[in-house]
Amino acid sequence: MCKDYINNVMQVIEQRNPREYEFHQAVKEVLESLEPALARHPRYQNFQILERLTEPERVIMFRVVWMDDKNHRIVNRGYRVQFNSAIGPYKGGLRFHPSVNLGILKFLAFEQIFKNALTTLYMGGGKGGSDFDPKGKSDFEVMRFCQSFMTELYRHIGPASDVPAGDIGVGRREIGYLFGQYKRLTSDFDGTLTGKSLNWGGSRLRPEATGYGCVYFAKGMLKTRGEDFEGKKCVISGSGNVALFTAEKLIELGATVIALSDSNGTVHDPAGIDREKLSWIMDLKNVRRGRIREYADKFPGVTYHEGKRPWAIPSQCAFPSATENELDEEDARTLVKNGCYLVAEGANMPSTPDAVTIFRKAGILYGPGKAANAGGVAVSGLEMAQNAQFIHWSREYVDAKLQDLMQEIHDNSYNTAKEYGCGGDYVHGANIAGFMKVADAMIEQGLV
Ligand code: NDP
Ligand code: 2IT
């Protein structure tokens, strides 16, 4: 019965949203894992929650025109997907990357609904962005693009309606330019964006939150086996915001981080990346905006592997922290064969469905992104709370809150999986727990 319901809904989604492959993938993974909950609670089918939950409340698409440094007129496309507001204002990042399209943003906004529900805070699901590529652009070009983007977006967002933040290609610099233009257009200095700089409304630890949170989640998974990070070899993909703060926390907890990457290749440092080397990388990426291969030129004993991802390097723990579908079935087999028994996803949907099947069959600890990387949006929620009160909290206070929230997300996912007969499967646990909270709110709020 439930299987038929899920299959029928899935079929309609594929027909109504042609070529939105990442969106299909994300929805399929969630719907299939909900089967035990749908079987136990017929109200979700009676109220047609799956049909309602998979249709965004609103999608905004707009032209973004701007002038580059050579006075060429450039046309990009801007988006905001306002997917679900049952449990709070739409909340989710903005992604600037040439691969951005509607299907990718719908997958991200859909995932965000459940992730935000898991944080225990009042946040609905949204995502936005543009096919603009900040790479190789001057600061002035990025500023002009952000100003043009916000000149349309500002009318659709606000501290109680929709609160964007960063994602791939959108960091502190971009949030600054976006906030400046928002303020100029509205005259409001408010908490409409998160990820702001500290001295104008940002929260302590927001930059670190996704990476630190992912490590805290992984620590919770290891604890179920009576283990910790001391001496564990870890590989991380990406070298952006999430990857570098994941590395920082892992080093602090005694792990040995031996690999990082970017879209061109992977660096392998068998001796381990220590604090000094990591701070050199942070400067390389954030200030000089360089490439990860430069790390191999700078430090002896490090090798660079052009066009390669880090998954073939033997490790015990892997942290995919770059982008979607960056870890496929063969990568998963290689990881498991080489002794990896913990995968915690800093990125959104980095493992393909076939890769996840391999992890499940191998019985390793696998933390899906919507649970493991929820620390970023959780601290965004804390930034909203601080902004609403015009106060700011100390680093120690925010860190304690983040650790508690990640442990709560871990325990909720773990216990829900057990309750629904899927013990040890964090995918089922996270999806069911997030889903029930949102679905119940939708039922209580009526047909809107
Ligand atoms: P950044 O832009 O800071 O860094 C992205 C990193 O991933 C870069 O090293 C980039 O390499 C690499 N990358 C991006 N696209 C690709 C690609 N198509 N193929 C290979 N490598 C790629 O982004 P974040 O660190 O913020 O985001 C990384 C992931 O984490 C994303 O999946 C994002 O959705 C997710 N996430 C981010 C959160 C946040 O708070 N920022 C919160 C939760 C999840 P290059 O420089 O070569 O492009
Ligand atoms: O994917 C994500 O959770 C983010 N990019 C962070 C969103 C946010 O609103 O902080």
XYZ file of C-alpha atoms and ligand atoms in Angstrom:
506
model
C 0.000 0.000 0.000
C 2.562 2.568 1.134
C 4.992 1.413 -1.518
C 2.318 2.059 -4.180
C 1.607 5.501 -2.747
C 5.311 6.368 -2.802
C 5.794 5.007 -6.347
C 2.777 6.903 -7.666
C 3.907 10.172 -6.115
C 7.425 9.629 -7.469
C 6.139 8.975 -10.963
C 4.134 12.200 -10.993
C 7.130 14.146 -9.696
C 9.316 12.860 -12.528
C 6.680 13.771 -15.109
C 5.933 17.225 -13.713
C 9.567 18.192 -13.193
C 11.337 16.883 -16.274
C 15.162 16.842 -16.314
C 15.433 17.944 -12.675
C 17.589 14.889 -11.920
C 19.084 15.980 -8.616
C 15.622 16.907 -7.381
C 14.279 13.460 -8.356
C 17.226 11.816 -6.605
C 16.744 13.757 -3.361
C 12.983 13.180 -3.271
C 13.298 9.464 -4.053
C 15.777 8.926 -1.247
C 13.511 10.656 1.262
C 10.228 9.072 0.142
C 11.612 5.538 0.095
C 12.971 5.895 3.599
C 9.600 7.108 4.908
C 7.844 3.804 4.244
C 7.814 2.578 7.862
C 6.404 5.914 9.084
C 3.718 6.033 6.381
C 2.721 2.462 7.211
C 2.391 3.234 10.907
C 0.587 6.587 10.488
C -2.074 6.489 7.743
C -2.872 10.183 8.317
C 0.046 11.225 6.104
C -1.423 9.463 3.101
C -4.979 10.564 3.978
C -3.860 14.193 4.012
C -1.803 13.700 0.805
C 1.258 15.030 2.555
C 3.781 13.614 0.080
C 2.141 15.380 -2.879
C 2.003 18.642 -0.919
C 5.486 18.397 0.545
C 7.204 17.823 -2.800
C 5.717 20.905 -4.491
C 7.553 24.148 -3.574
C 5.329 26.835 -2.107
C 6.939 29.361 -4.445
C 9.793 29.597 -6.957
C 11.211 32.979 -7.953
C 13.405 33.266 -11.063
C 14.866 36.484 -12.310
C 17.334 38.089 -14.672
C 20.513 39.492 -13.164
C 22.357 41.930 -15.435
C 25.650 43.501 -14.459
C 28.737 45.062 -15.983
C 32.173 43.399 -15.800
C 35.500 45.248 -15.476
C 35.819 45.466 -19.258
C 32.393 47.116 -19.474
C 30.768 44.029 -21.003
C 27.126 43.496 -20.103
C 26.625 40.048 -18.546
C 23.305 38.257 -18.064
C 22.956 35.661 -15.297
C 19.932 33.953 -13.854
C 18.889 34.324 -10.209
C 16.627 32.039 -8.178
C 15.004 31.635 -4.801
C 13.105 28.428 -4.076
C 10.762 28.951 -1.115
C 9.939 25.311 -0.531
C 8.190 24.945 2.808
C 7.300 27.343 5.619
C 5.316 24.994 7.892
C 7.698 25.331 10.830
C 9.277 28.740 10.262
C 10.480 31.353 7.769
C 12.174 29.919 4.669
C 15.829 29.394 5.550
C 18.716 28.200 3.437
C 21.787 29.326 1.593
C 22.562 30.983 -1.726
C 24.842 29.149 -4.156
C 26.840 30.956 -6.852
C 28.271 28.360 -9.231
C 28.061 27.894 -13.033
C 26.314 24.525 -12.540
C 23.346 26.099 -10.712
C 19.950 25.376 -12.244
C 16.406 24.981 -10.971
C 16.689 21.216 -10.382
C 19.784 21.623 -8.206
C 18.247 24.402 -6.129
C 15.020 22.418 -5.694
C 17.000 19.426 -4.424
C 18.887 21.652 -2.004
C 15.738 23.433 -0.785
C 13.949 20.094 -0.371
C 16.799 18.652 1.718
C 16.860 21.845 3.735
C 13.256 21.302 4.929
C 14.197 18.135 6.834
C 17.607 19.383 7.943
C 16.098 22.514 9.431
C 13.380 20.493 11.159
C 16.089 18.336 12.770
C 17.834 21.379 14.279
C 14.819 21.839 16.628
C 14.736 25.552 15.663
C 11.893 27.369 13.858
C 13.093 27.355 10.262
C 11.354 26.344 7.039
C 13.209 25.210 3.920
C 14.537 27.358 1.084
C 17.547 27.762 -1.200
C 18.620 30.154 -3.913
C 21.484 31.325 -6.007
C 22.719 31.947 -9.482
C 24.764 30.458 -12.324
C 27.217 33.328 -11.733
C 30.802 32.063 -11.242
C 32.727 34.147 -8.679
C 35.981 32.338 -9.599
C 38.457 34.654 -11.280
C 36.231 37.722 -10.848
C 37.525 40.909 -9.244
C 36.035 42.128 -5.958
C 34.306 44.920 -7.887
C 32.728 42.449 -10.287
C 31.488 40.303 -7.407
C 30.114 43.427 -5.732
C 28.281 44.597 -8.846
C 26.819 41.149 -9.356
C 25.667 40.888 -5.722
C 24.085 44.338 -5.884
C 22.176 43.487 -9.033
C 21.098 40.114 -7.606
C 19.809 41.728 -4.412
C 18.002 44.474 -6.330
C 15.452 41.837 -7.287
C 15.748 39.433 -4.340
C 15.168 42.011 -1.585
C 11.414 42.214 -2.230
C 11.003 38.484 -1.570
C 12.953 38.144 1.699
C 12.845 39.458 5.275
C 13.700 38.480 8.851
C 10.304 36.829 9.417
C 9.708 35.513 5.895
C 12.894 34.272 4.219
C 16.462 34.411 5.517
C 19.209 33.488 3.007
C 22.833 32.654 3.918
C 25.941 31.303 2.172
C 26.634 28.077 0.297
C 29.116 27.210 -2.485
C 30.614 30.437 -3.844
C 28.892 32.613 -1.262
C 30.976 33.427 1.799
C 31.646 36.398 4.015
C 32.566 38.730 1.109
C 29.386 38.007 -0.859
C 27.122 38.186 2.232
C 28.657 41.611 2.933
C 27.844 42.990 -0.518
C 24.363 41.409 -0.456
C 23.590 42.852 2.977
C 24.853 46.305 1.998
C 22.519 46.434 -0.978
C 19.588 44.989 1.014
C 20.030 47.745 3.600
C 20.297 50.428 0.944
C 17.053 49.262 -0.692
C 14.978 48.717 2.452
C 16.591 51.046 5.019
C 16.362 48.080 7.404
C 19.320 46.867 9.426
C 17.873 43.507 10.370
C 18.548 39.762 10.460
C 17.494 38.999 6.895
C 20.811 37.376 6.016
C 22.949 35.098 8.187
C 26.665 34.527 7.914
C 27.269 38.252 8.444
C 30.556 39.602 9.769
C 30.904 39.718 13.536
C 30.911 43.468 13.989
C 27.662 44.037 12.067
C 25.330 41.341 13.333
C 27.040 38.037 12.627
C 27.177 35.206 15.116
C 30.362 33.911 16.622
C 31.211 30.489 15.189
C 28.907 30.704 12.133
C 31.853 30.289 9.720
C 33.082 27.261 11.673
C 29.643 25.795 12.399
C 29.083 23.390 9.493
C 32.519 21.782 9.702
C 32.652 21.701 13.503
C 29.069 20.422 13.620
C 29.855 17.644 11.168
C 32.746 16.485 13.352
C 30.532 16.657 16.462
C 27.956 14.508 14.662
C 30.658 12.021 13.641
C 31.940 11.996 17.216
C 28.436 10.936 18.293
C 28.480 8.121 15.731
C 31.896 6.913 16.931
C 30.689 7.047 20.528
C 28.028 4.427 19.742
C 30.999 2.085 19.171
C 32.945 3.309 22.185
C 35.536 5.111 20.023
C 36.910 8.618 19.482
C 38.994 10.440 16.844
C 42.418 10.007 18.472
C 44.861 8.813 15.797
C 42.220 8.227 13.100
C 43.285 8.903 9.520
C 40.761 11.191 7.845
C 40.242 12.292 4.240
C 38.190 15.357 3.337
C 37.021 16.492 -0.085
C 36.843 20.173 -0.946
C 38.885 22.991 0.568
C 36.145 25.552 1.111
C 34.322 26.707 4.190
C 32.993 23.312 5.272
C 36.116 21.272 4.469
C 38.617 23.551 6.221
C 36.691 23.879 9.477
C 36.075 20.118 9.450
C 39.847 19.726 9.230
C 40.405 22.245 12.037
C 38.116 20.419 14.468
C 39.466 16.984 13.517
C 43.036 18.139 14.181
C 41.923 19.545 17.543
C 40.412 16.160 18.455
C 43.620 14.275 17.680
C 42.795 12.924 14.214
C 45.278 12.960 11.327
C 43.924 14.774 8.271
C 45.765 13.465 5.226
C 43.820 14.821 2.243
C 41.925 17.828 0.912
C 40.855 18.656 -2.637
C 39.238 21.131 -5.013
C 37.535 20.701 -8.375
C 40.954 20.276 -10.049
C 42.541 17.625 -7.841
C 43.578 16.233 -4.456
C 46.541 16.816 -2.161
C 47.841 13.895 -0.062
C 49.935 14.675 2.999
C 50.844 11.371 4.708
C 52.423 13.213 7.646
C 49.114 14.951 8.339
C 48.005 18.561 7.981
C 48.798 20.294 11.268
C 47.496 23.622 12.607
C 50.276 25.665 10.985
C 49.797 24.068 7.582
C 46.029 24.487 7.867
C 46.334 28.170 8.625
C 48.542 28.498 5.508
C 45.759 26.786 3.494
C 43.116 29.084 4.983
C 45.113 32.088 3.858
C 45.635 30.489 0.422
C 41.906 29.890 -0.065
C 40.317 32.870 1.655
C 42.809 35.688 1.074
C 44.889 34.763 -1.975
C 42.023 32.756 -3.531
C 44.516 30.158 -4.778
C 44.247 26.465 -5.699
C 44.893 23.474 -3.444
C 47.715 22.196 -5.682
C 49.881 25.055 -4.335
C 49.960 23.202 -0.977
C 51.980 20.399 -2.588
C 54.478 22.928 -4.003
C 54.924 24.542 -0.604
C 55.285 21.556 1.781
C 57.711 18.613 1.355
C 56.317 15.074 1.290
C 52.966 16.177 -0.143
C 51.724 14.819 -3.487
C 49.152 16.372 -5.811
C 46.814 14.185 -7.879
C 45.334 16.136 -10.777
C 41.730 15.231 -11.603
C 41.453 12.861 -8.613
C 39.164 12.819 -5.587
C 40.493 11.731 -2.196
C 38.548 8.456 -1.872
C 41.332 6.104 -3.009
C 43.641 7.231 -0.203
C 43.359 4.665 2.637
C 41.622 6.158 5.692
C 39.315 5.272 8.561
C 37.022 8.278 8.255
C 35.849 10.207 5.181
C 34.198 13.630 5.056
C 32.769 14.467 1.613
C 32.552 18.258 1.851
C 32.585 19.616 -1.715
C 29.424 18.991 -3.731
C 26.604 16.610 -4.731
C 27.322 13.171 -6.246
C 31.068 13.473 -5.719
C 31.349 9.955 -4.266
C 30.066 7.116 -6.460
C 29.649 3.359 -6.093
C 33.238 2.571 -7.038
C 34.569 5.193 -4.631
C 32.417 3.697 -1.869
C 33.744 0.208 -2.576
C 37.321 1.509 -2.515
C 36.787 3.354 0.767
C 35.280 0.303 2.480
C 37.909 -2.047 1.032
C 40.675 0.184 2.418
C 39.216 0.107 5.933
C 37.055 3.238 6.057
C 34.184 2.718 8.494
C 32.828 6.234 9.034
C 31.462 8.614 6.399
C 30.015 11.939 7.562
C 28.645 14.222 4.861
C 29.593 17.886 5.163
C 28.236 18.485 1.671
C 24.623 18.063 0.562
C 23.940 14.681 -1.120
C 27.623 13.994 -1.938
C 27.156 10.206 -2.105
C 25.247 8.697 -5.033
C 22.393 6.285 -4.182
C 24.590 3.333 -5.233
C 27.377 4.515 -2.943
C 24.930 4.723 -0.039
C 23.835 1.140 -0.758
C 27.463 0.029 -0.439
C 27.834 1.822 2.926
C 24.614 0.244 4.175
C 25.616 -3.254 3.097
C 29.028 -2.844 4.736
C 27.341 -1.718 7.965
C 29.656 1.280 8.384
C 28.753 4.454 10.257
C 27.142 6.681 7.632
C 25.870 10.163 8.544
C 23.771 11.684 5.744
C 24.226 15.398 5.002
C 20.875 16.565 6.224
C 21.806 15.399 9.718
C 25.604 15.639 9.709
C 25.912 19.118 8.152
C 22.975 20.717 9.995
C 25.332 22.626 12.297
C 25.709 25.464 9.787
C 22.049 26.259 9.520
C 21.635 25.620 13.252
C 24.080 28.431 14.061
C 22.320 30.520 11.396
C 19.200 29.962 13.517
C 21.156 31.144 16.551
C 22.285 34.215 14.565
C 18.615 34.990 13.833
C 17.792 34.648 17.533
C 20.638 37.017 18.494
C 19.640 39.544 15.802
C 16.001 39.529 16.927
C 17.143 40.545 20.410
C 19.995 42.875 19.300
C 22.474 40.912 21.418
C 25.413 38.640 20.789
C 26.588 35.516 22.527
C 30.139 34.421 23.341
C 32.034 31.834 21.313
C 31.916 29.419 24.240
C 28.141 29.778 24.556
C 27.496 29.238 20.826
C 29.900 26.281 20.735
C 28.173 24.643 23.702
C 24.814 25.151 21.984
C 26.163 23.729 18.713
C 27.531 20.652 20.475
C 24.201 20.086 22.229
C 22.236 20.543 18.987
C 24.451 18.113 17.057
C 24.186 15.512 19.806
C 20.408 16.018 19.811
C 20.245 15.592 16.018
C 22.387 12.476 16.312
C 20.277 10.967 19.089
C 16.991 11.853 17.396
C 18.139 10.225 14.119
C 19.562 7.197 15.930
C 16.522 6.637 18.163
C 13.964 7.264 15.402
C 15.675 4.681 13.196
C 15.486 2.181 16.034
C 11.856 3.012 16.769
C 10.894 2.315 13.149
C 12.801 -0.955 12.882
C 15.824 0.374 10.980
C 18.357 0.425 13.830
C 21.732 1.919 12.944
C 20.441 3.527 9.737
C 20.788 7.279 10.128
C 19.175 7.912 6.720
C 15.854 6.462 7.823
C 16.115 8.051 11.238
C 16.901 11.577 10.007
C 14.316 11.511 7.215
C 11.499 10.140 9.362
C 12.185 12.471 12.292
C 12.421 15.579 10.074
C 9.427 14.560 7.985
C 7.039 13.915 10.882
C 7.680 17.305 12.440
C 6.956 19.154 9.190
C 4.080 16.905 8.098
C 2.294 17.280 11.434
C 2.653 21.071 11.237
C 1.196 21.015 7.710
C -1.798 18.980 8.871
C -2.392 21.301 11.820
C -2.215 24.432 9.624
C -4.776 23.164 7.094
C -4.753 23.365 3.322
C -2.434 26.290 2.596
P 32.811 26.700 -0.732
O 32.467 27.476 -1.936
O 33.411 27.392 0.432
O 33.787 25.495 -1.114
C 33.397 24.540 -2.028
C 34.514 23.529 -2.195
O 34.023 22.421 -2.957
C 35.679 24.092 -2.999
O 36.872 23.466 -2.592
C 35.300 23.718 -4.423
O 36.416 23.592 -5.294
C 34.667 22.361 -4.221
N 33.666 22.147 -5.289
C 32.573 22.914 -5.536
N 31.899 22.451 -6.612
C 32.586 21.371 -7.019
C 32.397 20.461 -8.073
N 31.359 20.579 -8.915
N 33.300 19.457 -8.206
C 34.348 19.329 -7.358
N 34.589 20.185 -6.349
C 33.710 21.176 -6.173
O 31.455 25.955 -0.305
P 31.052 25.310 1.102
O 32.245 24.744 1.758
O 30.220 26.294 1.808
O 30.067 24.134 0.623
C 30.522 22.809 0.369
C 29.357 21.850 0.484
O 28.775 21.933 1.798
C 28.190 22.102 -0.485
O 27.605 20.869 -0.821
C 27.203 22.902 0.374
O 25.888 22.788 -0.114
C 27.379 22.194 1.709
N 26.974 22.920 2.892
C 27.460 24.168 3.168
C 27.095 24.803 4.321
C 27.665 26.117 4.721
O 27.365 26.570 5.817
N 28.485 26.765 3.916
C 26.118 24.210 5.264
C 25.734 22.854 4.917
C 26.138 22.271 3.768
P 36.698 24.750 -6.374
O 37.279 25.880 -5.604
O 37.631 24.118 -7.324
O 35.370 25.080 -7.006
O 23.118 23.740 3.112
C 23.050 24.466 4.122
O 22.543 24.063 5.172
C 23.617 25.808 4.052
N 24.172 26.186 3.021
C 23.489 26.754 5.204
C 22.156 27.426 5.197
C 21.968 28.527 6.208
O 20.901 29.144 6.118
O 22.820 28.768 7.054
